[in-house]
PDB file of N, CA and C in Angstrom:
ATOM      1  N   UNK A   1      -8.800  21.074 -65.010  1.00  0.00           N
ATOM      2  CA  UNK A   1      -8.114  22.492 -64.872  1.00  0.00           C
ATOM      3  C   UNK A   1      -8.876  23.492 -64.782  1.00  0.00           C
ATOM      4  N   UNK A   2      -9.119  24.425 -63.883  1.00  0.00           N
ATOM      5  CA  UNK A   2      -9.856  25.675 -63.852  1.00  0.00           C
ATOM      6  C   UNK A   2      -9.462  26.585 -65.044  1.00  0.00           C
ATOM      7  N   UNK A   3     -10.495  27.163 -65.681  1.00  0.00           N
ATOM      8  CA  UNK A   3      -9.982  28.013 -66.879  1.00  0.00           C
ATOM      9  C   UNK A   3      -9.439  29.431 -66.171  1.00  0.00           C
ATOM     10  N   UNK A   4      -8.410  29.844 -66.878  1.00  0.00           N
ATOM     11  CA  UNK A   4      -7.619  31.070 -66.454  1.00  0.00           C
ATOM     12  C   UNK A   4      -7.889  32.117 -67.326  1.00  0.00           C
ATOM     13  N   UNK A   5      -8.073  33.378 -66.517  1.00  0.00           N
ATOM     14  CA  UNK A   5      -8.600  34.411 -67.217  1.00  0.00           C
ATOM     15  C   UNK A   5      -8.255  35.923 -66.440  1.00  0.00           C
ATOM     16  N   UNK A   6      -8.078  36.835 -67.027  1.00  0.00           N
ATOM     17  CA  UNK A   6      -7.775  38.152 -66.437  1.00  0.00           C
ATOM     18  C   UNK A   6      -8.907  38.943 -66.596  1.00  0.00           C
ATOM     19  N   UNK A   7      -9.598  39.719 -65.411  1.00  0.00           N
ATOM     20  CA  UNK A   7     -10.381  40.581 -65.651  1.00  0.00           C
ATOM     21  C   UNK A   7     -10.048  41.910 -66.258  1.00  0.00           C
ATOM     22  N   UNK A   8     -10.537  42.318 -67.089  1.00  0.00           N
ATOM     23  CA  UNK A   8     -10.055  43.905 -67.663  1.00  0.00           C
ATOM     24  C   UNK A   8     -11.251  44.908 -67.414  1.00  0.00           C
ATOM     25  N   UNK A   9     -12.163  44.565 -67.193  1.00  0.00           N
ATOM     26  CA  UNK A   9     -13.364  45.826 -66.603  1.00  0.00           C
ATOM     27  C   UNK A   9     -14.200  44.881 -65.745  1.00  0.00           C
ATOM     28  N   UNK A  10     -14.714  45.737 -64.532  1.00  0.00           N
ATOM     29  CA  UNK A  10     -15.596  45.066 -63.633  1.00  0.00           C
ATOM     30  C   UNK A  10     -16.459  46.284 -63.300  1.00  0.00           C
ATOM     31  N   UNK A  11     -17.759  46.305 -63.668  1.00  0.00           N
ATOM     32  CA  UNK A  11     -18.723  47.253 -63.273  1.00  0.00           C
ATOM     33  C   UNK A  11     -19.848  46.543 -62.468  1.00  0.00           C
ATOM     34  N   UNK A  12     -20.476  47.169 -61.533  1.00  0.00           N
ATOM     35  CA  UNK A  12     -21.400  46.487 -60.773  1.00  0.00           C
ATOM     36  C   UNK A  12     -22.531  47.457 -59.950  1.00  0.00           C
ATOM     37  N   UNK A  13     -23.639  46.899 -59.684  1.00  0.00           N
ATOM     38  CA  UNK A  13     -24.521  47.631 -58.723  1.00  0.00           C
ATOM     39  C   UNK A  13     -25.070  46.472 -57.857  1.00  0.00           C
ATOM     40  N   UNK A  14     -26.078  46.775 -57.129  1.00  0.00           N
ATOM     41  CA  UNK A  14     -26.375  45.615 -56.123  1.00  0.00           C
ATOM     42  C   UNK A  14     -27.243  44.584 -56.647  1.00  0.00           C
ATOM     43  N   UNK A  15     -27.489  44.487 -57.797  1.00  0.00           N
ATOM     44  CA  UNK A  15     -28.074  43.414 -58.435  1.00  0.00           C
ATOM     45  C   UNK A  15     -27.559  42.701 -59.615  1.00  0.00           C
ATOM     46  N   UNK A  16     -26.496  43.322 -60.219  1.00  0.00           N
ATOM     47  CA  UNK A  16     -25.757  42.768 -61.363  1.00  0.00           C
ATOM     48  C   UNK A  16     -24.172  43.289 -61.594  1.00  0.00           C
ATOM     49  N   UNK A  17     -23.518  42.230 -62.112  1.00  0.00           N
ATOM     50  CA  UNK A  17     -22.182  42.761 -62.474  1.00  0.00           C
ATOM     51  C   UNK A  17     -21.994  42.532 -63.855  1.00  0.00           C
ATOM     52  N   UNK A  18     -21.196  43.232 -64.579  1.00  0.00           N
ATOM     53  CA  UNK A  18     -20.879  43.089 -65.978  1.00  0.00           C
ATOM     54  C   UNK A  18     -19.421  43.194 -65.859  1.00  0.00           C
ATOM     55  N   UNK A  19     -18.468  42.194 -66.539  1.00  0.00           N
ATOM     56  CA  UNK A  19     -17.270  42.216 -66.535  1.00  0.00           C
ATOM     57  C   UNK A  19     -16.703  41.826 -67.942  1.00  0.00           C
ATOM     58  N   UNK A  20     -15.551  42.272 -68.169  1.00  0.00           N
ATOM     59  CA  UNK A  20     -15.024  41.678 -69.493  1.00  0.00           C
ATOM     60  C   UNK A  20     -13.527  41.066 -69.181  1.00  0.00           C
ATOM     61  N   UNK A  21     -13.549  39.812 -69.744  1.00  0.00           N
ATOM     62  CA  UNK A  21     -12.309  38.975 -69.382  1.00  0.00           C
ATOM     63  C   UNK A  21     -11.634  38.711 -70.461  1.00  0.00           C
ATOM     64  N   UNK A  22     -10.322  38.447 -70.216  1.00  0.00           N
ATOM     65  CA  UNK A  22      -9.400  37.879 -71.181  1.00  0.00           C
ATOM     66  C   UNK A  22      -8.937  36.462 -70.825  1.00  0.00           C
ATOM     67  N   UNK A  23      -9.360  35.720 -71.742  1.00  0.00           N
ATOM     68  CA  UNK A  23      -8.705  34.141 -71.361  1.00  0.00           C
ATOM     69  C   UNK A  23      -7.410  34.030 -71.389  1.00  0.00           C
ATOM     70  N   UNK A  24      -6.695  33.615 -70.490  1.00  0.00           N
ATOM     71  CA  UNK A  24      -5.157  33.386 -70.475  1.00  0.00           C
ATOM     72  C   UNK A  24      -4.782  31.889 -70.716  1.00  0.00           C
ATOM     73  N   UNK A  25      -5.699  31.051 -70.830  1.00  0.00           N
ATOM     74  CA  UNK A  25      -5.567  29.456 -71.069  1.00  0.00           C
ATOM     75  C   UNK A  25      -5.701  29.170 -72.393  1.00  0.00           C
ATOM     76  N   UNK A  26      -5.890  30.028 -73.400  1.00  0.00           N
ATOM     77  CA  UNK A  26      -6.223  29.447 -74.588  1.00  0.00           C
ATOM     78  C   UNK A  26      -4.787  29.456 -75.648  1.00  0.00           C
ATOM     79  N   UNK A  27      -4.801  28.882 -76.736  1.00  0.00           N
ATOM     80  CA  UNK A  27      -3.701  28.971 -77.532  1.00  0.00           C
ATOM     81  C   UNK A  27      -3.591  30.447 -78.319  1.00  0.00           C
ATOM     82  N   UNK A  28      -2.374  30.678 -78.615  1.00  0.00           N
ATOM     83  CA  UNK A  28      -2.063  32.078 -79.323  1.00  0.00           C
ATOM     84  C   UNK A  28      -2.860  32.143 -80.499  1.00  0.00           C
ATOM     85  N   UNK A  29      -3.353  30.986 -81.268  1.00  0.00           N
ATOM     86  CA  UNK A  29      -3.983  31.075 -82.348  1.00  0.00           C
ATOM     87  C   UNK A  29      -5.558  31.105 -82.313  1.00  0.00           C
ATOM     88  N   UNK A  30      -6.191  31.147 -80.991  1.00  0.00           N
ATOM     89  CA  UNK A  30      -7.457  30.995 -80.780  1.00  0.00           C
ATOM     90  C   UNK A  30      -8.182  32.323 -81.192  1.00  0.00           C
ATOM     91  N   UNK A  31      -9.491  32.065 -81.592  1.00  0.00           N
ATOM     92  CA  UNK A  31     -10.528  33.205 -82.147  1.00  0.00           C
ATOM     93  C   UNK A  31     -10.463  34.318 -81.174  1.00  0.00           C
ATOM     94  N   UNK A  32     -10.318  35.614 -81.374  1.00  0.00           N
ATOM     95  CA  UNK A  32     -10.479  36.708 -80.580  1.00  0.00           C
ATOM     96  C   UNK A  32     -11.763  36.861 -79.813  1.00  0.00           C
ATOM     97  N   UNK A  33     -12.746  36.097 -80.273  1.00  0.00           N
ATOM     98  CA  UNK A  33     -14.087  36.156 -79.660  1.00  0.00           C
ATOM     99  C   UNK A  33     -14.176  35.005 -78.485  1.00  0.00           C
ATOM    100  N   UNK A  34     -13.167  34.140 -78.596  1.00  0.00           N
ATOM    101  CA  UNK A  34     -13.117  33.275 -77.643  1.00  0.00           C
ATOM    102  C   UNK A  34     -12.040  33.755 -76.355  1.00  0.00           C
ATOM    103  N   UNK A  35     -11.300  34.498 -76.734  1.00  0.00           N
ATOM    104  CA  UNK A  35     -10.119  34.943 -75.714  1.00  0.00           C
ATOM    105  C   UNK A  35     -10.971  36.243 -74.994  1.00  0.00           C
ATOM    106  N   UNK A  36     -11.670  37.299 -75.639  1.00  0.00           N
ATOM    107  CA  UNK A  36     -12.200  38.205 -74.953  1.00  0.00           C
ATOM    108  C   UNK A  36     -13.746  38.090 -74.908  1.00  0.00           C
ATOM    109  N   UNK A  37     -14.248  38.137 -73.680  1.00  0.00           N
ATOM    110  CA  UNK A  37     -15.774  38.078 -73.455  1.00  0.00           C
ATOM    111  C   UNK A  37     -16.254  39.128 -72.409  1.00  0.00           C
ATOM    112  N   UNK A  38     -17.514  39.510 -72.769  1.00  0.00           N
ATOM    113  CA  UNK A  38     -18.116  40.390 -71.798  1.00  0.00           C
ATOM    114  C   UNK A  38     -19.300  39.640 -71.190  1.00  0.00           C
ATOM    115  N   UNK A  39     -19.359  39.580 -70.027  1.00  0.00           N
ATOM    116  CA  UNK A  39     -20.399  38.695 -69.256  1.00  0.00           C
ATOM    117  C   UNK A  39     -21.301  39.639 -68.180  1.00  0.00           C
ATOM    118  N   UNK A  40     -22.492  39.095 -68.202  1.00  0.00           N
ATOM    119  CA  UNK A  40     -23.477  39.715 -67.371  1.00  0.00           C
ATOM    120  C   UNK A  40     -23.664  38.555 -66.226  1.00  0.00           C
ATOM    121  N   UNK A  41     -23.665  39.331 -65.073  1.00  0.00           N
ATOM    122  CA  UNK A  41     -23.745  38.077 -63.943  1.00  0.00           C
ATOM    123  C   UNK A  41     -25.046  38.729 -63.004  1.00  0.00           C
ATOM    124  N   UNK A  42     -25.896  37.829 -62.723  1.00  0.00           N
ATOM    125  CA  UNK A  42     -26.999  38.162 -61.786  1.00  0.00           C
ATOM    126  C   UNK A  42     -26.361  37.854 -60.413  1.00  0.00           C
ATOM    127  N   UNK A  43     -26.381  38.845 -59.640  1.00  0.00           N
ATOM    128  CA  UNK A  43     -25.784  38.833 -58.378  1.00  0.00           C
ATOM    129  C   UNK A  43     -26.667  37.983 -57.127  1.00  0.00           C
ATOM    130  N   UNK A  44     -27.762  37.648 -57.574  1.00  0.00           N
ATOM    131  CA  UNK A  44     -28.683  36.792 -56.707  1.00  0.00           C
ATOM    132  C   UNK A  44     -28.600  35.323 -57.019  1.00  0.00           C
ATOM    133  N   UNK A  45     -28.639  35.006 -58.175  1.00  0.00           N
ATOM    134  CA  UNK A  45     -28.489  33.560 -58.641  1.00  0.00           C
ATOM    135  C   UNK A  45     -27.133  33.200 -59.102  1.00  0.00           C
ATOM    136  N   UNK A  46     -26.238  34.305 -59.499  1.00  0.00           N
ATOM    137  CA  UNK A  46     -25.004  34.098 -60.069  1.00  0.00           C
ATOM    138  C   UNK A  46     -24.945  33.437 -61.590  1.00  0.00           C
ATOM    139  N   UNK A  47     -26.138  33.611 -62.131  1.00  0.00           N
ATOM    140  CA  UNK A  47     -26.400  32.973 -63.439  1.00  0.00           C
ATOM    141  C   UNK A  47     -25.427  34.152 -64.338  1.00  0.00           C
ATOM    142  N   UNK A  48     -24.723  33.462 -65.300  1.00  0.00           N
ATOM    143  CA  UNK A  48     -23.812  34.268 -66.182  1.00  0.00           C
ATOM    144  C   UNK A  48     -24.369  34.017 -67.705  1.00  0.00           C
ATOM    145  N   UNK A  49     -24.592  35.295 -68.223  1.00  0.00           N
ATOM    146  CA  UNK A  49     -25.171  35.616 -69.479  1.00  0.00           C
ATOM    147  C   UNK A  49     -23.875  36.125 -70.428  1.00  0.00           C
ATOM    148  N   UNK A  50     -23.522  35.642 -71.566  1.00  0.00           N
ATOM    149  CA  UNK A  50     -22.686  36.347 -72.359  1.00  0.00           C
ATOM    150  C   UNK A  50     -23.378  37.390 -73.032  1.00  0.00           C
ATOM    151  N   UNK A  51     -22.608  38.519 -73.129  1.00  0.00           N
ATOM    152  CA  UNK A  51     -23.195  39.585 -74.043  1.00  0.00           C
ATOM    153  C   UNK A  51     -22.288  39.672 -75.295  1.00  0.00           C
ATOM    154  N   UNK A  52     -23.275  39.640 -76.335  1.00  0.00           N
ATOM    155  CA  UNK A  52     -22.651  39.593 -77.794  1.00  0.00           C
ATOM    156  C   UNK A  52     -22.189  40.876 -78.316  1.00  0.00           C
ATOM    157  N   UNK A  53     -20.796  41.019 -78.157  1.00  0.00           N
ATOM    158  CA  UNK A  53     -20.105  42.145 -78.499  1.00  0.00           C
ATOM    159  C   UNK A  53     -20.409  42.449 -80.075  1.00  0.00           C
ATOM    160  N   UNK A  54     -20.878  43.886 -80.287  1.00  0.00           N
ATOM    161  CA  UNK A  54     -21.019  44.260 -81.816  1.00  0.00           C
ATOM    162  C   UNK A  54     -19.851  45.288 -82.043  1.00  0.00           C
ATOM    163  N   UNK A  55     -19.517  46.317 -81.348  1.00  0.00           N
ATOM    164  CA  UNK A  55     -18.677  47.360 -81.622  1.00  0.00           C
ATOM    165  C   UNK A  55     -18.422  48.088 -80.206  1.00  0.00           C
ATOM    166  N   UNK A  56     -17.413  49.123 -80.494  1.00  0.00           N
ATOM    167  CA  UNK A  56     -16.958  50.012 -79.351  1.00  0.00           C
ATOM    168  C   UNK A  56     -16.488  51.328 -79.872  1.00  0.00           C
ATOM    169  N   UNK A  57     -16.411  52.272 -78.928  1.00  0.00           N
ATOM    170  CA  UNK A  57     -16.008  53.477 -79.065  1.00  0.00           C
ATOM    171  C   UNK A  57     -15.170  53.939 -77.842  1.00  0.00           C
ATOM    172  N   UNK A  58     -14.125  54.594 -78.115  1.00  0.00           N
ATOM    173  CA  UNK A  58     -13.253  55.161 -76.872  1.00  0.00           C
ATOM    174  C   UNK A  58     -12.915  56.476 -77.152  1.00  0.00           C
ATOM    175  N   UNK A  59     -12.811  57.270 -75.818  1.00  0.00           N
ATOM    176  CA  UNK A  59     -12.313  58.434 -75.951  1.00  0.00           C
ATOM    177  C   UNK A  59     -11.485  58.834 -74.610  1.00  0.00           C
ATOM    178  N   UNK A  60     -10.941  59.944 -74.401  1.00  0.00           N
ATOM    179  CA  UNK A  60     -10.296  59.981 -73.219  1.00  0.00           C
ATOM    180  C   UNK A  60     -10.978  59.965 -71.938  1.00  0.00           C
ATOM    181  N   UNK A  61     -12.257  60.292 -72.026  1.00  0.00           N
ATOM    182  CA  UNK A  61     -13.178  60.403 -70.776  1.00  0.00           C
ATOM    183  C   UNK A  61     -14.259  59.244 -70.767  1.00  0.00           C
ATOM    184  N   UNK A  62     -14.636  58.596 -71.803  1.00  0.00           N
ATOM    185  CA  UNK A  62     -15.800  57.631 -71.820  1.00  0.00           C
ATOM    186  C   UNK A  62     -15.303  56.541 -72.705  1.00  0.00           C
ATOM    187  N   UNK A  63     -15.924  55.311 -72.234  1.00  0.00           N
ATOM    188  CA  UNK A  63     -15.856  54.145 -73.188  1.00  0.00           C
ATOM    189  C   UNK A  63     -17.440  53.714 -73.422  1.00  0.00           C
ATOM    190  N   UNK A  64     -17.418  53.216 -74.589  1.00  0.00           N
ATOM    191  CA  UNK A  64     -18.794  52.729 -75.059  1.00  0.00           C
ATOM    192  C   UNK A  64     -18.720  51.224 -75.711  1.00  0.00           C
ATOM    193  N   UNK A  65     -19.589  50.317 -75.386  1.00  0.00           N
ATOM    194  CA  UNK A  65     -19.679  49.052 -75.944  1.00  0.00           C
ATOM    195  C   UNK A  65     -21.028  48.829 -76.268  1.00  0.00           C
ATOM    196  N   UNK A  66     -21.392  48.339 -77.494  1.00  0.00           N
ATOM    197  CA  UNK A  66     -22.595  47.915 -78.138  1.00  0.00           C
ATOM    198  C   UNK A  66     -22.696  46.383 -78.215  1.00  0.00           C
ATOM    199  N   UNK A  67     -23.605  45.980 -77.495  1.00  0.00           N
ATOM    200  CA  UNK A  67     -24.131  44.649 -77.622  1.00  0.00           C
ATOM    201  C   UNK A  67     -25.356  44.233 -78.299  1.00  0.00           C
ATOM    202  N   UNK A  68     -25.489  43.050 -78.650  1.00  0.00           N
ATOM    203  CA  UNK A  68     -26.759  42.556 -79.139  1.00  0.00           C
ATOM    204  C   UNK A  68     -27.904  42.700 -78.015  1.00  0.00           C
ATOM    205  N   UNK A  69     -27.311  42.534 -76.617  1.00  0.00           N
ATOM    206  CA  UNK A  69     -28.365  42.708 -75.686  1.00  0.00           C
ATOM    207  C   UNK A  69     -28.635  44.202 -75.123  1.00  0.00           C
ATOM    208  N   UNK A  70     -27.743  45.175 -75.478  1.00  0.00           N
ATOM    209  CA  UNK A  70     -27.849  46.545 -75.031  1.00  0.00           C
ATOM    210  C   UNK A  70     -26.519  47.274 -75.280  1.00  0.00           C
ATOM    211  N   UNK A  71     -26.375  48.359 -74.618  1.00  0.00           N
ATOM    212  CA  UNK A  71     -25.507  49.456 -74.643  1.00  0.00           C
ATOM    213  C   UNK A  71     -25.013  49.757 -73.301  1.00  0.00           C
ATOM    214  N   UNK A  72     -23.567  49.808 -73.160  1.00  0.00           N
ATOM    215  CA  UNK A  72     -22.768  50.153 -71.917  1.00  0.00           C
ATOM    216  C   UNK A  72     -21.989  51.196 -72.284  1.00  0.00           C
ATOM    217  N   UNK A  73     -22.190  52.375 -71.209  1.00  0.00           N
ATOM    218  CA  UNK A  73     -21.288  53.393 -71.350  1.00  0.00           C
ATOM    219  C   UNK A  73     -20.783  53.667 -70.085  1.00  0.00           C
ATOM    220  N   UNK A  74     -19.183  53.984 -69.836  1.00  0.00           N
ATOM    221  CA  UNK A  74     -18.705  54.139 -68.798  1.00  0.00           C
ATOM    222  C   UNK A  74     -17.439  54.884 -68.782  1.00  0.00           C
ATOM    223  N   UNK A  75     -17.056  55.437 -67.585  1.00  0.00           N
ATOM    224  CA  UNK A  75     -15.737  56.151 -67.412  1.00  0.00           C
ATOM    225  C   UNK A  75     -15.133  55.521 -66.189  1.00  0.00           C
ATOM    226  N   UNK A  76     -14.143  56.213 -65.620  1.00  0.00           N
ATOM    227  CA  UNK A  76     -13.128  55.615 -64.688  1.00  0.00           C
ATOM    228  C   UNK A  76     -14.007  55.310 -63.251  1.00  0.00           C
ATOM    229  N   UNK A  77     -15.181  55.993 -62.972  1.00  0.00           N
ATOM    230  CA  UNK A  77     -15.759  55.939 -61.656  1.00  0.00           C
ATOM    231  C   UNK A  77     -17.254  55.151 -61.868  1.00  0.00           C
ATOM    232  N   UNK A  78     -17.855  55.469 -63.116  1.00  0.00           N
ATOM    233  CA  UNK A  78     -19.274  54.832 -63.117  1.00  0.00           C
ATOM    234  C   UNK A  78     -19.610  54.501 -64.652  1.00  0.00           C
ATOM    235  N   UNK A  79     -20.705  53.804 -64.683  1.00  0.00           N
ATOM    236  CA  UNK A  79     -21.367  53.387 -65.860  1.00  0.00           C
ATOM    237  C   UNK A  79     -22.665  53.223 -65.954  1.00  0.00           C
ATOM    238  N   UNK A  80     -23.268  52.981 -67.268  1.00  0.00           N
ATOM    239  CA  UNK A  80     -24.814  52.875 -67.328  1.00  0.00           C
ATOM    240  C   UNK A  80     -24.835  51.592 -68.398  1.00  0.00           C
ATOM    241  N   UNK A  81     -25.784  50.628 -68.031  1.00  0.00           N
ATOM    242  CA  UNK A  81     -26.112  49.526 -69.074  1.00  0.00           C
ATOM    243  C   UNK A  81     -27.430  49.662 -69.387  1.00  0.00           C
ATOM    244  N   UNK A  82     -27.924  50.029 -70.708  1.00  0.00           N
ATOM    245  CA  UNK A  82     -29.207  49.941 -70.984  1.00  0.00           C
ATOM    246  C   UNK A  82     -29.722  48.580 -71.912  1.00  0.00           C
ATOM    247  N   UNK A  83     -30.621  47.940 -71.191  1.00  0.00           N
ATOM    248  CA  UNK A  83     -30.922  46.760 -72.125  1.00  0.00           C
ATOM    249  C   UNK A  83     -31.903  47.012 -73.181  1.00  0.00           C
ATOM    250  N   UNK A  84     -31.504  46.359 -74.225  1.00  0.00           N
ATOM    251  CA  UNK A  84     -32.127  46.379 -75.514  1.00  0.00           C
ATOM    252  C   UNK A  84     -33.686  46.142 -75.575  1.00  0.00           C
ATOM    253  N   UNK A  85     -34.069  44.821 -74.784  1.00  0.00           N
ATOM    254  CA  UNK A  85     -35.278  44.442 -75.036  1.00  0.00           C
ATOM    255  C   UNK A  85     -36.307  44.978 -73.880  1.00  0.00           C
ATOM    256  N   UNK A  86     -35.787  45.244 -72.867  1.00  0.00           N
ATOM    257  CA  UNK A  86     -37.016  45.897 -71.934  1.00  0.00           C
ATOM    258  C   UNK A  86     -36.616  47.356 -71.535  1.00  0.00           C
ATOM    259  N   UNK A  87     -35.482  47.785 -72.142  1.00  0.00           N
ATOM    260  CA  UNK A  87     -34.973  49.281 -71.699  1.00  0.00           C
ATOM    261  C   UNK A  87     -34.703  49.723 -70.394  1.00  0.00           C
ATOM    262  N   UNK A  88     -34.504  48.470 -69.571  1.00  0.00           N
ATOM    263  CA  UNK A  88     -34.005  48.619 -68.119  1.00  0.00           C
ATOM    264  C   UNK A  88     -32.787  49.337 -68.150  1.00  0.00           C
ATOM    265  N   UNK A  89     -32.583  50.243 -67.390  1.00  0.00           N
ATOM    266  CA  UNK A  89     -31.260  51.090 -67.117  1.00  0.00           C
ATOM    267  C   UNK A  89     -30.668  50.855 -65.919  1.00  0.00           C
ATOM    268  N   UNK A  90     -29.495  50.551 -65.920  1.00  0.00           N
ATOM    269  CA  UNK A  90     -28.641  49.916 -64.732  1.00  0.00           C
ATOM    270  C   UNK A  90     -27.524  50.910 -64.551  1.00  0.00           C
ATOM    271  N   UNK A  91     -27.514  51.754 -63.306  1.00  0.00           N
ATOM    272  CA  UNK A  91     -26.539  52.380 -63.221  1.00  0.00           C
ATOM    273  C   UNK A  91     -25.387  51.532 -62.197  1.00  0.00           C
ATOM    274  N   UNK A  92     -24.176  51.683 -62.727  1.00  0.00           N
ATOM    275  CA  UNK A  92     -22.959  50.813 -62.099  1.00  0.00           C
ATOM    276  C   UNK A  92     -21.861  51.635 -61.712  1.00  0.00           C
ATOM    277  N   UNK A  93     -21.218  51.094 -60.793  1.00  0.00           N
ATOM    278  CA  UNK A  93     -19.957  51.536 -60.349  1.00  0.00           C
ATOM    279  C   UNK A  93     -18.764  50.860 -61.016  1.00  0.00           C
ATOM    280  N   UNK A  94     -17.639  51.578 -61.585  1.00  0.00           N
ATOM    281  CA  UNK A  94     -16.705  50.930 -62.081  1.00  0.00           C
ATOM    282  C   UNK A  94     -15.483  50.504 -61.151  1.00  0.00           C
ATOM    283  N   UNK A  95     -15.062  49.549 -61.042  1.00  0.00           N
ATOM    284  CA  UNK A  95     -14.041  48.958 -59.930  1.00  0.00           C
ATOM    285  C   UNK A  95     -12.855  48.563 -60.782  1.00  0.00           C
ATOM    286  N   UNK A  96     -12.144  49.847 -61.130  1.00  0.00           N
ATOM    287  CA  UNK A  96     -10.964  49.538 -61.929  1.00  0.00           C
ATOM    288  C   UNK A  96      -9.971  48.855 -60.854  1.00  0.00           C
ATOM    289  N   UNK A  97      -9.083  47.919 -61.458  1.00  0.00           N
ATOM    290  CA  UNK A  97      -8.127  47.388 -60.573  1.00  0.00           C
ATOM    291  C   UNK A  97      -8.479  46.727 -59.292  1.00  0.00           C
ATOM    292  N   UNK A  98      -9.707  46.311 -59.197  1.00  0.00           N
ATOM    293  CA  UNK A  98     -10.038  45.698 -57.902  1.00  0.00           C
ATOM    294  C   UNK A  98     -10.247  44.013 -58.408  1.00  0.00           C
ATOM    295  N   UNK A  99      -9.902  43.212 -57.630  1.00  0.00           N
ATOM    296  CA  UNK A  99     -10.328  41.861 -57.941  1.00  0.00           C
ATOM    297  C   UNK A  99     -11.702  41.514 -57.815  1.00  0.00           C
ATOM    298  N   UNK A 100     -12.173  40.616 -58.674  1.00  0.00           N
ATOM    299  CA  UNK A 100     -13.710  40.088 -58.597  1.00  0.00           C
ATOM    300  C   UNK A 100     -13.858  39.430 -57.298  1.00  0.00           C
ATOM    301  N   UNK A 101     -15.125  39.687 -56.707  1.00  0.00           N
ATOM    302  CA  UNK A 101     -15.501  39.011 -55.759  1.00  0.00           C
ATOM    303  C   UNK A 101     -15.666  37.501 -55.772  1.00  0.00           C
ATOM    304  N   UNK A 102     -15.204  36.754 -54.773  1.00  0.00           N
ATOM    305  CA  UNK A 102     -15.171  35.274 -54.928  1.00  0.00           C
ATOM    306  C   UNK A 102     -16.445  34.588 -55.678  1.00  0.00           C
ATOM    307  N   UNK A 103     -17.495  35.079 -55.297  1.00  0.00           N
ATOM    308  CA  UNK A 103     -18.811  34.368 -55.794  1.00  0.00           C
ATOM    309  C   UNK A 103     -18.781  34.655 -57.499  1.00  0.00           C
ATOM    310  N   UNK A 104     -18.288  35.890 -57.854  1.00  0.00           N
ATOM    311  CA  UNK A 104     -18.233  36.280 -59.274  1.00  0.00           C
ATOM    312  C   UNK A 104     -17.271  35.360 -59.881  1.00  0.00           C
ATOM    313  N   UNK A 105     -16.167  35.290 -59.256  1.00  0.00           N
ATOM    314  CA  UNK A 105     -14.968  34.651 -59.789  1.00  0.00           C
ATOM    315  C   UNK A 105     -15.426  33.247 -60.142  1.00  0.00           C
ATOM    316  N   UNK A 106     -16.151  32.530 -58.985  1.00  0.00           N
ATOM    317  CA  UNK A 106     -16.412  31.074 -59.123  1.00  0.00           C
ATOM    318  C   UNK A 106     -17.613  30.783 -60.307  1.00  0.00           C
ATOM    319  N   UNK A 107     -18.601  32.046 -60.428  1.00  0.00           N
ATOM    320  CA  UNK A 107     -19.650  31.927 -61.338  1.00  0.00           C
ATOM    321  C   UNK A 107     -18.937  32.095 -62.814  1.00  0.00           C
ATOM    322  N   UNK A 108     -17.750  32.747 -62.919  1.00  0.00           N
ATOM    323  CA  UNK A 108     -17.316  32.924 -64.378  1.00  0.00           C
ATOM    324  C   UNK A 108     -16.446  31.613 -64.476  1.00  0.00           C
ATOM    325  N   UNK A 109     -15.838  31.161 -63.802  1.00  0.00           N
ATOM    326  CA  UNK A 109     -15.080  29.878 -63.857  1.00  0.00           C
ATOM    327  C   UNK A 109     -16.029  28.786 -64.113  1.00  0.00           C
ATOM    328  N   UNK A 110     -17.167  28.657 -63.650  1.00  0.00           N
ATOM    329  CA  UNK A 110     -18.303  27.538 -63.900  1.00  0.00           C
ATOM    330  C   UNK A 110     -18.780  27.882 -65.296  1.00  0.00           C
ATOM    331  N   UNK A 111     -18.972  28.989 -65.470  1.00  0.00           N
ATOM    332  CA  UNK A 111     -19.658  29.325 -67.048  1.00  0.00           C
ATOM    333  C   UNK A 111     -18.359  29.085 -67.997  1.00  0.00           C
ATOM    334  N   UNK A 112     -17.155  29.189 -67.814  1.00  0.00           N
ATOM    335  CA  UNK A 112     -16.116  28.899 -68.905  1.00  0.00           C
ATOM    336  C   UNK A 112     -15.923  27.329 -69.048  1.00  0.00           C
ATOM    337  N   UNK A 113     -16.088  26.523 -67.789  1.00  0.00           N
ATOM    338  CA  UNK A 113     -15.990  25.303 -68.103  1.00  0.00           C
ATOM    339  C   UNK A 113     -16.869  24.437 -69.022  1.00  0.00           C
TER     340      UNK A 113
END
């Protein structure tokens, strides 16, 4: 059976996608860290790397997420992911309410299996 999930956030540029998903195929008593996942997907190899969520902040105009691997800030149109270990900065487009591309969907499903 394929894992079932809903995409909550989908940001991307030409080389990488960052998504937050909510698993919908887990039991009601599943650990919250198993239900919600932030994933980084390389758009050339479709390798999926989990981002280790640490904390978040929200306001009316901007969202911030802090991960072991870096920092993500975004609004309704765009975002920036700054990698912790090499300080690479990725400018991203925020695709609110857009379905994941088939290749990204397949990569996430394979990662969750």
